[in-house]
Coordinates of C-alpha atoms and ligand atoms in Angstrom, one line a residue:
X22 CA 7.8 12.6 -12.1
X23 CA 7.7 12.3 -8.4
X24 CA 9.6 9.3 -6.9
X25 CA 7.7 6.9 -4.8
X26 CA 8.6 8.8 -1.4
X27 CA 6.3 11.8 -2.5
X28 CA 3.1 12.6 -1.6
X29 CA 0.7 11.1 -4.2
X30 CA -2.9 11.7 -4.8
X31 CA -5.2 8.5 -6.4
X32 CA -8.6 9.9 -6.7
X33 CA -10.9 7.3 -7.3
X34 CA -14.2 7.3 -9.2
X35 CA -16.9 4.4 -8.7
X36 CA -19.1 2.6 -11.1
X37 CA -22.5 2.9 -12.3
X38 CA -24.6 2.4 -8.9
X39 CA -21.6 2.2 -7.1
X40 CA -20.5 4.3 -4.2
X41 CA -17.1 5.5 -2.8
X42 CA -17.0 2.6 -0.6
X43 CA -16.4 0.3 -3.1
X44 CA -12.5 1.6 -2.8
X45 CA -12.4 1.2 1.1
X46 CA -9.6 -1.3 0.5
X47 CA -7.4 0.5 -1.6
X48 CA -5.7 2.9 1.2
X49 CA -4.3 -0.3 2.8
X50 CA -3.4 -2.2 -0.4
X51 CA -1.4 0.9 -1.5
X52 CA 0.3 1.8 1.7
X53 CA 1.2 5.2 2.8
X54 CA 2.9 6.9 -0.1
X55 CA -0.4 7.1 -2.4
X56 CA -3.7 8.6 -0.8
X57 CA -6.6 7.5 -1.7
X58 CA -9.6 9.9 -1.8
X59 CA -12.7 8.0 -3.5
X60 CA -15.2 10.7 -5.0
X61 CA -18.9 10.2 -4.1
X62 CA -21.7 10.5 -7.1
X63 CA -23.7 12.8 -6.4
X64 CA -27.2 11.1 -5.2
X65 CA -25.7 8.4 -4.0
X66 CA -24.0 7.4 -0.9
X67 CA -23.3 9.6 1.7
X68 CA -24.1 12.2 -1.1
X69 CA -28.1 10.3 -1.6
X70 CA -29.5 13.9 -0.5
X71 CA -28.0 15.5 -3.6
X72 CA -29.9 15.5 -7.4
X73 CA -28.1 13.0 -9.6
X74 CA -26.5 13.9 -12.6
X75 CA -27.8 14.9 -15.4
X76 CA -25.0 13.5 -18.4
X77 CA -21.4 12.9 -18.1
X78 CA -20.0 16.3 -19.2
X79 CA -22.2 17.3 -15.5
X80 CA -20.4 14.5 -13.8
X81 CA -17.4 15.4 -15.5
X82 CA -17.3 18.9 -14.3
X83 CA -18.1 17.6 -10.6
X84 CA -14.9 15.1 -10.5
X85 CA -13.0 18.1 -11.5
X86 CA -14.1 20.1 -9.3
X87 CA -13.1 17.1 -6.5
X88 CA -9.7 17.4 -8.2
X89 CA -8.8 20.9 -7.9
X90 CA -9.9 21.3 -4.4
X91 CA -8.6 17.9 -2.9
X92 CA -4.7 17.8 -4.9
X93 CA -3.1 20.6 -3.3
X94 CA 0.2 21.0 -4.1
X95 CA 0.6 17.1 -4.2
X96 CA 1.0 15.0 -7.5
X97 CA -2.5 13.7 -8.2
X98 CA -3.3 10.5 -10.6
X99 CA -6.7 9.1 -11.2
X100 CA -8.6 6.0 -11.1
X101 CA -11.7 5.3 -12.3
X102 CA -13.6 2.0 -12.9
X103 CA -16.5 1.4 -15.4
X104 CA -18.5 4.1 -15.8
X105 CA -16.5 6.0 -13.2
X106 CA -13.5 5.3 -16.2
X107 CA -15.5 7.7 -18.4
X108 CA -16.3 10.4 -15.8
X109 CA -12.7 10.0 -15.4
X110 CA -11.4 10.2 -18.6
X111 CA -14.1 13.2 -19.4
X112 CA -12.7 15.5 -16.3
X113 CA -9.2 14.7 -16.8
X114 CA -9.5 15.9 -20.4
X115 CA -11.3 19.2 -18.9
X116 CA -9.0 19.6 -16.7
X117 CA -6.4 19.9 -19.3
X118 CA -8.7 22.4 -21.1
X119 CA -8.7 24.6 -18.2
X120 CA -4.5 24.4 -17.7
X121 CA -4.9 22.2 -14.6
X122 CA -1.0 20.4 -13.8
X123 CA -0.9 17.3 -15.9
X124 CA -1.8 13.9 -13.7
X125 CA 0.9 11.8 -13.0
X126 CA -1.0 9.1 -14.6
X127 CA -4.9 8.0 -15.4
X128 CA -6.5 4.4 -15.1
X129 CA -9.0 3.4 -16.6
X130 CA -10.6 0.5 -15.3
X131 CA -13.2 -2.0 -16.4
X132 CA -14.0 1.2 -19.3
X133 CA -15.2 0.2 -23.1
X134 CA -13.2 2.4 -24.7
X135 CA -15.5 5.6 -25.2
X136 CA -15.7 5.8 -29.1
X137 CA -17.5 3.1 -29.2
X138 CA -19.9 3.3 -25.9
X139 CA -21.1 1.0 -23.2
X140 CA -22.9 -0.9 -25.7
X141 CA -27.0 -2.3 -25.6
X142 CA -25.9 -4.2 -22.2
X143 CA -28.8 -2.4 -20.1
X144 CA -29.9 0.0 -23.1
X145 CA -33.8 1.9 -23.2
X146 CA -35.5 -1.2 -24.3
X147 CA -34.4 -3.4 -21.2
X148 CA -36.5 -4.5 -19.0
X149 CA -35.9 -4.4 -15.4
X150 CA -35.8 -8.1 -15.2
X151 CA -32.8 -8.4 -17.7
X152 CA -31.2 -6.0 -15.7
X153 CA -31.4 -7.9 -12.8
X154 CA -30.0 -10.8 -14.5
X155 CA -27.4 -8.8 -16.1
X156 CA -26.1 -7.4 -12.4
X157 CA -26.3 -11.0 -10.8
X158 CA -23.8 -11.9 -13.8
X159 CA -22.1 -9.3 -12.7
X160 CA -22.3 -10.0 -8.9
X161 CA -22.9 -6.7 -8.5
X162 CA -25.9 -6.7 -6.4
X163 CA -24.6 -6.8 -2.6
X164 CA -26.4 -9.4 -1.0
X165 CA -28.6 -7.2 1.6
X166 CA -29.5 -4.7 -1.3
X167 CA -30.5 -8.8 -3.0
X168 CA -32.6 -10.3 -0.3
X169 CA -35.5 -7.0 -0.3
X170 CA -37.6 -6.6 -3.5
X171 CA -38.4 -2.9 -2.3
X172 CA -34.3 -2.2 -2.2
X173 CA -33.8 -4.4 -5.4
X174 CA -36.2 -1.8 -7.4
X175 CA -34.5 1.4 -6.0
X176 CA -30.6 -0.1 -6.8
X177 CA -32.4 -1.3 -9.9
X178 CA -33.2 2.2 -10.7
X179 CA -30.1 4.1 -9.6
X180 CA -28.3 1.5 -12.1
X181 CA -30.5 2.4 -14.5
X182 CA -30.1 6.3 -14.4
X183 CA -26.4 5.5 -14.7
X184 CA -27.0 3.6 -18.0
X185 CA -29.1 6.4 -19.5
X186 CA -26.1 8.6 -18.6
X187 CA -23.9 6.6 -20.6
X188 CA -26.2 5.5 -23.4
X189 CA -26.7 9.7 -23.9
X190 CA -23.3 10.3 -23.8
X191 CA -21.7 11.4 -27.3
X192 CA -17.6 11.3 -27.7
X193 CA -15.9 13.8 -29.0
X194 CA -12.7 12.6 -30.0
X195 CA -9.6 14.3 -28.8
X196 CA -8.1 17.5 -30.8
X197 CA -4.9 17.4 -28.8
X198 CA -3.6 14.2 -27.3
X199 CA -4.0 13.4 -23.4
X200 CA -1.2 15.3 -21.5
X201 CA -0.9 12.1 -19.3
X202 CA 0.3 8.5 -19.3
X203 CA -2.8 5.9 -19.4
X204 CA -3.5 2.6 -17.8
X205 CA -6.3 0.4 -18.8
X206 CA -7.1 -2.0 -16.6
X207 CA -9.0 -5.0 -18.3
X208 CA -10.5 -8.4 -16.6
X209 CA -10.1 -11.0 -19.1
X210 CA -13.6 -12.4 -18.2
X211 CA -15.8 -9.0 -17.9
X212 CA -19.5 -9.6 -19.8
X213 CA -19.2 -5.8 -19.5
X214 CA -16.0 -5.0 -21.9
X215 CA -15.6 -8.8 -23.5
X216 CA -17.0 -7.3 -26.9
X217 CA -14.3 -4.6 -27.1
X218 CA -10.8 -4.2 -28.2
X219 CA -8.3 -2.4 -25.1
X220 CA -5.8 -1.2 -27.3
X221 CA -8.6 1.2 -28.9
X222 CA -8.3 3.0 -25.8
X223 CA -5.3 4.3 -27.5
X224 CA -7.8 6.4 -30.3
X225 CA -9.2 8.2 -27.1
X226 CA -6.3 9.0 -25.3
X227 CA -4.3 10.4 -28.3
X228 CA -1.4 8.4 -27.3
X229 CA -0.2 4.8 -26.9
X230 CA -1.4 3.2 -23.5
X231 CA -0.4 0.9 -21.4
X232 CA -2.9 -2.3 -20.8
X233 CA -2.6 -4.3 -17.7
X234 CA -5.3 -7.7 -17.3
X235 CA -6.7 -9.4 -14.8
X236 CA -6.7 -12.6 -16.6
X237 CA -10.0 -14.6 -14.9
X238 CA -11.0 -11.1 -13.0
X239 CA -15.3 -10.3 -13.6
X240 CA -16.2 -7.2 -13.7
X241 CA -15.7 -6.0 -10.3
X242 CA -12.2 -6.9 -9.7
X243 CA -12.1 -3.5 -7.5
X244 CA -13.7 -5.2 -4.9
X245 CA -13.4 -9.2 -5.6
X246 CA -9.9 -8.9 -6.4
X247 CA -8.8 -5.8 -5.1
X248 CA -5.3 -6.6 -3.8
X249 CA -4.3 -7.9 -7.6
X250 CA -5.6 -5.2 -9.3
X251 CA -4.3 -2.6 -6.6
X252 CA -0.6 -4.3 -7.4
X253 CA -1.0 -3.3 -11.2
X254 CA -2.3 0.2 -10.5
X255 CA 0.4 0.5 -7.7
X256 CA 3.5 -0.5 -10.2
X257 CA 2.6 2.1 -12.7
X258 CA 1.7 4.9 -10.1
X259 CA 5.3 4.2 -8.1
X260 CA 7.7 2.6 -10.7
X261 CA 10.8 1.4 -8.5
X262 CA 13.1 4.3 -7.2
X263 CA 16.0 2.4 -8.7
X264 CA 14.9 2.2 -11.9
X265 CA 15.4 5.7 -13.2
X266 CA 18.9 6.5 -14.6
X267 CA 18.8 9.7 -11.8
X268 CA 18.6 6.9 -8.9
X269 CA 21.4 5.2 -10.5
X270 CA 23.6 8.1 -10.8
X271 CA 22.6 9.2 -7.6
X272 CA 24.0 5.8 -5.8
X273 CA 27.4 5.7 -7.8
X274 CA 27.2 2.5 -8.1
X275 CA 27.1 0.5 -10.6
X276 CA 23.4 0.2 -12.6
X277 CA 20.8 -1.1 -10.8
X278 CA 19.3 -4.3 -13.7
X279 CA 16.0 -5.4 -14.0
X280 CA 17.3 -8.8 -12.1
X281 CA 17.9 -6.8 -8.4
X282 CA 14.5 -5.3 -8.6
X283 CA 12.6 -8.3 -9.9
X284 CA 14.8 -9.9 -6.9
X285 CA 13.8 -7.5 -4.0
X286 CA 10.4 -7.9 -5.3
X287 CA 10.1 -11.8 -5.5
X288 CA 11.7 -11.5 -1.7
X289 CA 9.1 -9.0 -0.7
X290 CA 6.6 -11.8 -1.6
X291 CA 8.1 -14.3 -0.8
X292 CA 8.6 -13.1 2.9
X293 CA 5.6 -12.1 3.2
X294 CA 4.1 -15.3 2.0
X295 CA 1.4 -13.2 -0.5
X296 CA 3.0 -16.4 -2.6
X297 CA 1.7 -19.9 -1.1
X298 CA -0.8 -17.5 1.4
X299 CA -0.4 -19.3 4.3
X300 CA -3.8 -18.9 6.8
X301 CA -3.4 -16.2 9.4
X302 CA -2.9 -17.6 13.4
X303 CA -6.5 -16.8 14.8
X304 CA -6.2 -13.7 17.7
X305 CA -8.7 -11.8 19.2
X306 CA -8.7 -8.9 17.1
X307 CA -8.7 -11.0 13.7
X308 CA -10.6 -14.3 14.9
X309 CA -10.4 -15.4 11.1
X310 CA -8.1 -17.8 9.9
X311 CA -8.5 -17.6 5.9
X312 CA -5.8 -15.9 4.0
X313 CA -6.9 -12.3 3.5
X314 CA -4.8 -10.7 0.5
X315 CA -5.6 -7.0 2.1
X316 CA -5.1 -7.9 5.7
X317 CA -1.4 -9.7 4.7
X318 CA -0.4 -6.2 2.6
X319 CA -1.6 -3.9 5.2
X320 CA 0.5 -6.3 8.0
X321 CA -2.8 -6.9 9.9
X322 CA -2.8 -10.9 10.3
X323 CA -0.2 -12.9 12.1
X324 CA 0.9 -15.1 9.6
X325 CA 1.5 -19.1 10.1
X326 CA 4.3 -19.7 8.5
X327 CA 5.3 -16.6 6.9
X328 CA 9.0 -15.1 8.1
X329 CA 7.4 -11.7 8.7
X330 CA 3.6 -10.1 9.6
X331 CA 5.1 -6.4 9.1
X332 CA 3.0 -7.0 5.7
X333 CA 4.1 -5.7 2.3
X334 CA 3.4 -2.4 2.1
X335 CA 5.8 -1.5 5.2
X336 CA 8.5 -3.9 3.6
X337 CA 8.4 -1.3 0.4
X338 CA 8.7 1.5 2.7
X339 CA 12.1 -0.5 4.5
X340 CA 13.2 -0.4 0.6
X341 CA 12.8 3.0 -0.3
X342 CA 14.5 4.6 3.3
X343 CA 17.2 1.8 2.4
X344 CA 17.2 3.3 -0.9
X345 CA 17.1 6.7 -0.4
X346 CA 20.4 6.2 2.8
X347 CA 22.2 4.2 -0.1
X348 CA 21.6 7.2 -3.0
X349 CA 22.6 10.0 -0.3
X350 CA 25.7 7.9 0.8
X351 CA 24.1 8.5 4.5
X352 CA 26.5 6.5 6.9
X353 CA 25.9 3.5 8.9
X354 CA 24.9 0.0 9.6
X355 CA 21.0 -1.2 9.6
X356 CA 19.4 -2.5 12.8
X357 CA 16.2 -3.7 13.8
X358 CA 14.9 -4.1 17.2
X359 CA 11.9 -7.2 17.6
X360 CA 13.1 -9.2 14.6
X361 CA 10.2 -12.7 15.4
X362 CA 10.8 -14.8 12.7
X363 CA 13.5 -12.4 11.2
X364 CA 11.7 -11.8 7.7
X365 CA 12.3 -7.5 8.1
X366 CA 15.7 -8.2 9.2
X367 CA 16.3 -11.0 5.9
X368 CA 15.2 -8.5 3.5
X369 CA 17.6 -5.9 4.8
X370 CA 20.3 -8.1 4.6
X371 CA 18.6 -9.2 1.0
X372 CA 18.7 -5.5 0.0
X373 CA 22.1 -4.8 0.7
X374 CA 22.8 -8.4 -1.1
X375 CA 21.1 -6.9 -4.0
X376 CA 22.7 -3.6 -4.0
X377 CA 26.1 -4.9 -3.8
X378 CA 27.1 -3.3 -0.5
X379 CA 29.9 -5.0 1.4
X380 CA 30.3 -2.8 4.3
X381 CA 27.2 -2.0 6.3
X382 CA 25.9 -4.9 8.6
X383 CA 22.4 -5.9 9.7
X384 CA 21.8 -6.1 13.3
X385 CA 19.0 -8.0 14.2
X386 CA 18.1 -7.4 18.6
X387 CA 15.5 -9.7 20.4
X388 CA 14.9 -11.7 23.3
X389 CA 14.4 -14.2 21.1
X390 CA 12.3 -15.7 23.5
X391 CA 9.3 -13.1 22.9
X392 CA 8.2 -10.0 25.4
X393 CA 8.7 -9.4 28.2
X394 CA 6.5 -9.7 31.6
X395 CA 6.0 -6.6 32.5
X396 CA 6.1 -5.8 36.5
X397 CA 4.5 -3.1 39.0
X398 CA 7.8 -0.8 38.3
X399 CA 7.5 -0.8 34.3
X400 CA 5.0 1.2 32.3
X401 CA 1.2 0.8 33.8
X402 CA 0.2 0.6 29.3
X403 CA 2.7 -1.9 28.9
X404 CA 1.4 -4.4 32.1
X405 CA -2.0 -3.5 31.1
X406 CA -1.3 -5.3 27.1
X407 CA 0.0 -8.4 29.0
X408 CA 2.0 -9.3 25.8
X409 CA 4.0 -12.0 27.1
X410 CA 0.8 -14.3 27.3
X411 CA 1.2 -14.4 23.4
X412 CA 4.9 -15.5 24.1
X413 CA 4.2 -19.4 22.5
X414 CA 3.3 -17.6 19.3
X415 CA 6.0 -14.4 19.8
X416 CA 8.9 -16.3 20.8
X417 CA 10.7 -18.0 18.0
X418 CA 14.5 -19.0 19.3
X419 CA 17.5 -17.6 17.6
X420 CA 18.7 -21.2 16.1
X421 CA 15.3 -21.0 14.0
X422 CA 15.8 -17.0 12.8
X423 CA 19.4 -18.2 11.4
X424 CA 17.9 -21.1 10.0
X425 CA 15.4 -18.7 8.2
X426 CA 18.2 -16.3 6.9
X427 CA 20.3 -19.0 5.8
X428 CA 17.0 -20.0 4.1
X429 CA 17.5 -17.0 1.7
X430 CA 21.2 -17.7 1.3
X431 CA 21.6 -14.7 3.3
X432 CA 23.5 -15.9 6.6
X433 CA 27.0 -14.1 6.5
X434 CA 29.0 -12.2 8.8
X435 CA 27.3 -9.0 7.2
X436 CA 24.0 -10.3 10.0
X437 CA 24.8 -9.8 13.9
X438 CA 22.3 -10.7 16.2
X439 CA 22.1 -8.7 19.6
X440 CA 20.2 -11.7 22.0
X441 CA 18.5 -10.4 25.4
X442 CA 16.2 -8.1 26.3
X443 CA 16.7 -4.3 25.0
X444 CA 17.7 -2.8 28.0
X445 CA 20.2 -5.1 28.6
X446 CA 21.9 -5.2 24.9
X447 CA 21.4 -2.3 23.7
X448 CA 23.5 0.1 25.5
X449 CA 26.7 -2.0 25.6
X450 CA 26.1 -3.7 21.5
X451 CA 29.5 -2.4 19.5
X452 CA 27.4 -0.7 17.0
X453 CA 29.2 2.4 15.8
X454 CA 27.0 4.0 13.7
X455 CA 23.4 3.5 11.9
X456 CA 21.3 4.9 8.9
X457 CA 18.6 3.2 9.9
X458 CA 16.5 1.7 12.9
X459 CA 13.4 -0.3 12.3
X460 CA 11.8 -0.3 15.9
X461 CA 9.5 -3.1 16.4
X462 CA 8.9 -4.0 20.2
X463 CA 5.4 -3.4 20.6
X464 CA 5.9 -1.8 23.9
X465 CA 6.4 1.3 26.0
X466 CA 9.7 0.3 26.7
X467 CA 10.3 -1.3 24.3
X468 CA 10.6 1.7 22.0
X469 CA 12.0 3.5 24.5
X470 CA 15.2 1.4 25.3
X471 CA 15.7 1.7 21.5
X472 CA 15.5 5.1 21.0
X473 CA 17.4 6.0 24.2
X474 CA 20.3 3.7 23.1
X475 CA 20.3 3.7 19.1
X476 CA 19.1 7.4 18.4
X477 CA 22.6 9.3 19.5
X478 CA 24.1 6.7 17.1
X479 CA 21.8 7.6 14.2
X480 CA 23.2 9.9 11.2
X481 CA 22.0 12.8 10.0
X482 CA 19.9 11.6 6.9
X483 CA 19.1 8.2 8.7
X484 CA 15.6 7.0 9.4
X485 CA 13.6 5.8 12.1
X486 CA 11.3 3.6 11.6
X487 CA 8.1 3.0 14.5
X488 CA 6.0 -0.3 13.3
X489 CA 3.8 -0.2 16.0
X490 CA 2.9 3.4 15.9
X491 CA -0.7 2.8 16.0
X492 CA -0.4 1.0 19.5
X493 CA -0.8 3.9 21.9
X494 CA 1.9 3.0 24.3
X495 CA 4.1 2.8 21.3
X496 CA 3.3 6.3 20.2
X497 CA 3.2 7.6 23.5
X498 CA 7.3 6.7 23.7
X499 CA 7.9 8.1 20.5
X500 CA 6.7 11.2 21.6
X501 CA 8.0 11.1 25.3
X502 CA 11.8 10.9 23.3
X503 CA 10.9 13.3 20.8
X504 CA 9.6 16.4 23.1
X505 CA 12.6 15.4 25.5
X506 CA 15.0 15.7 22.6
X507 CA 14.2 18.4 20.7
X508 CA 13.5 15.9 17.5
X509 CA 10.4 17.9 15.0
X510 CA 11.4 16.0 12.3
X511 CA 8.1 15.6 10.1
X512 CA 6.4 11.9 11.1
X513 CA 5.0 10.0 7.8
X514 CA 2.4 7.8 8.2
X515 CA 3.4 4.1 6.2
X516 CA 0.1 1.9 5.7
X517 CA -2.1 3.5 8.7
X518 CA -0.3 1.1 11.2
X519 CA 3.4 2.3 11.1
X520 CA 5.1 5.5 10.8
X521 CA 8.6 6.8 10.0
X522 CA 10.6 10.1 10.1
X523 CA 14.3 11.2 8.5
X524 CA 16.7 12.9 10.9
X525 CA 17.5 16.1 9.7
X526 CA 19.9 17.6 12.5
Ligands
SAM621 C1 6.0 -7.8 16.6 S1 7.3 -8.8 16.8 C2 8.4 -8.3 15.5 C3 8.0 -8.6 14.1 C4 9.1 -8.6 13.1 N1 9.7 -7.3 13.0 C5 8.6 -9.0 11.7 O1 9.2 -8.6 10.7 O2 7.7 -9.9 11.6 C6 8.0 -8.2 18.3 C7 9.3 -8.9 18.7 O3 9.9 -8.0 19.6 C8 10.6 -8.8 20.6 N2 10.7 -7.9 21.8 C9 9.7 -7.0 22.2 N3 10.2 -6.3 23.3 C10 11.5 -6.8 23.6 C11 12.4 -6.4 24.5 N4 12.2 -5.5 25.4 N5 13.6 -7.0 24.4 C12 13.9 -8.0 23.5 N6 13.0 -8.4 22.6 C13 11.8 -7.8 22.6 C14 9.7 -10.0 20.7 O4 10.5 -11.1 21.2 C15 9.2 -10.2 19.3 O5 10.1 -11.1 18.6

């Protein structure tokens, strides 16, 4: 099995009268290591041209046809919700038929278990009108598709070829067990599977399963409560790269327990505040201030009062380059350049805490007063952002960043903090030698002043992290030092927002 720095497939497959939108989420709430390609039914969506199908085995052969030719070489896993869980389930089995590379896992989502069938809920003798009660239930009826009558009858009747799809549809029950792990993914208050049993998902599959619930999650938890159920499918796609007894060989060190990692994660949360969910500060590209589970993953919002907006998704790829320098033994300190609040810079420290290293340090560089105004002589991007007028919100003093570390118990003499701007600290701080450095300065110069000052220190396995690599003048640095430098190291995307790369020479 692939460890959670590989390349990971998720191919997604929607409900009955759903389309591939209804996983636009799920790329941000699973971050960079798992990509998500959402098949489209054919007839519906951006595929409304096509004929529909004509049973599941036709659907079937369609989503493995979507497999073979969108997996490349890359590990591939599956997700599919309702009746999308049976086309699922039906092509992965085919797949196997035809010798295909086992998944790494399948989920099965919001699926009666297929022995037993979708049951009457919208059978041949229902009449329109009980379907339309039965989707309201549901809240599956999106509200413009609700307020015309004329789009009510057509998604009333793409709905309703679905359900003769899986009202014709006969099991057969497995001869050989399923050559991959399964998932079910249940919402403890789904009309739709509320009259069936999980665990028989086991008699399909061949095999024991594993069943995640939603406790109070309806039926389309994909959507309503998409963050949630993307954290279950997430843990059993990318179980923690220290919880194999190869990671723990690999570090040297002592076994990693179940404590550390429920630690790192509770810290994870807990920095990012996906806890308490503190309400985002409004700016003009997210004028909202409710507390947006997606937005907070992905690192979109700027929280209130959370000690980092980085997001979770790029604090689990901090932990798996931390892991990965600490299980190659690759040399050097940790530093991070545009620390805010200090919540990246805490769970470095935290990591190393948990680890039980002694002898790196954490160095934490900022102004600590926010960015800097930008004049006539610095980068023409840079003065154009004007980022210092956001200096009330991005200049938190260094007395408050301790306070925050010593927050976490994690204030030591393992933390140095490097105060100034960049250009002035970094090419005279006593930092010998780094495995890693997390730039996050926003700017032009920013980035550049790091690399030109940290790179030469970096070892050979280190990584470089770029949070902002979606701001163009960000990027634009990035490449200036790479062409100057020679550097073709391969650049990974994280969550869509940030990107990272691992020195090889
Ligand atoms: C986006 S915030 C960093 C977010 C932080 N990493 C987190 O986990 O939430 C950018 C930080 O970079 C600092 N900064 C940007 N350019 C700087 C420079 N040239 N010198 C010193 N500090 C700088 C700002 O003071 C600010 O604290």
């Amino acid at each position: 099995m692939g460890g959670p720095g590989d390349r990971l497939v998720l191919f997604c497959v929607p409900h009955a009268g759903g389309t591939a939108a209804a996983f636009n989420a799920w790329q941000a709430l699973l971050g960079g290591a798992v990509e998500v390609r959402a098949m489209e039914h054919a007839g519906r969506g951006t595929r409304a041209a096509e004929p529909g199908y004509r049973s599941i085995g036709e659907a079937a052969k369609d989503f493995a046809a979507f497999v073979t030719a969108g997996a490349g070489g890359a590990d591939w896993a599956v997700l599919g919700h309702s009746m999308g869980g049976l086309i699922a389930y039906e092509g992965v089995r085919l797949l196997q038929e035809r010798g295909f590379r086992p998944a790494r896992r399948l989920v099965v989502s919001a699926c009666p278990p297929p022995q037993h069938g979708f049951g009457p809920v919208w059978g041949a003798g229902t009449s329109d009108a009980q379907v339309v009660d039965f989707l309201l239930r549901l809240g599956s009826i999106p509200p413009e598709i609700a307020a015309s009558s004329d789009a009510m009858g057509y998604y009333v009747g793409l709905v309703r070829e679905d359900a003769r799809l899986t009202d014709a549809h006969r099991h057969r029950p497995p001869a050989t067990p399923l050559n991959c792990p399964v998932t079910v993914l249940w919402g403890g208050a789904d009309p739709v599977t509320e009259a069936f049993d999980p665990a028989d998902w086991r008699e399909a599959a061949g095999r024991p399963v594993d069943i995640r619930t939603l406790p109070d999650a309806g039926h389309l938890y994909i959507t309503e409560q998409a963050a949630r159920a993307a954290d279950l499918v997430r843990a059993d796609l990318l179980p923690a790269p220290t919880s194999g007894p190869s990671a723990r060989a690999a570090t040297g060190r002592p076994a990693v327990d179940t404590g550390v990692e429920l630690y790192i994660d509770l810290l994870k949360r807990t920095l990012t505040n996906t806890v308490y969910e503190d309400p985002p500060l409004p700016s003009d590209w997210a004028p909202d201030t409710a507390y947006d589970p997606i937005s907070r993953h992905a690192g979109l919002d700027w929280p209130s009062t959370a000690h980092t907006m980085v997001g979770l998704r790029r604090l689990d790829n901090v932990q798996y380059c931390v892991e990965q320098i600490l299980a190659d033994g690759v040399p050097g300190d940790f530093i991070e350049t545009g620390v805010w609040r200090g919540g990246t810079s805490i769970f470095l420290r935290g990591l190393l805490r948990a680890h039980g290293v002694t002898d790196r340090r954490v160095w934490a560089a900022d102004s600590f007063r926010g960015m800097p105004v930008v004049g006539p002589e610095g980068h023409p991007g840079d003065a154009e952002l004007e980022t210092h007028l956001l200096n009330d919100v991005m200049g938190v003093p260094l007395e408050q960043v301790r306070r925050n570390f010593e927050a976490y118990g994690l204030l030591d003499d393992q933390v140095r903090f490097l105060q100034g701007w960049f250009k002035d600290t970094l090419p005279t701080a006593p930092v010998r030698s780094l495995s890693l450095m997390r730039l996050d300065g926003d700017l032009y110069e920013s980035t550049m002043d790091a690399l030109t000052n940290l790179y030469p220190k970096l070892s050979v396995g280190g990584f470089v992290i770029v949070d902002d690599y979606l701001i163009k003048v960000c990027a634009e640095a990035v490449h200036d030092y790479r062409r100057a430098n020679g550097i073709d190291d391969e650049i990974k995307d994280i969550d869509g927002y940030g990107a990272f790369w691992r020195r090889t020479r």
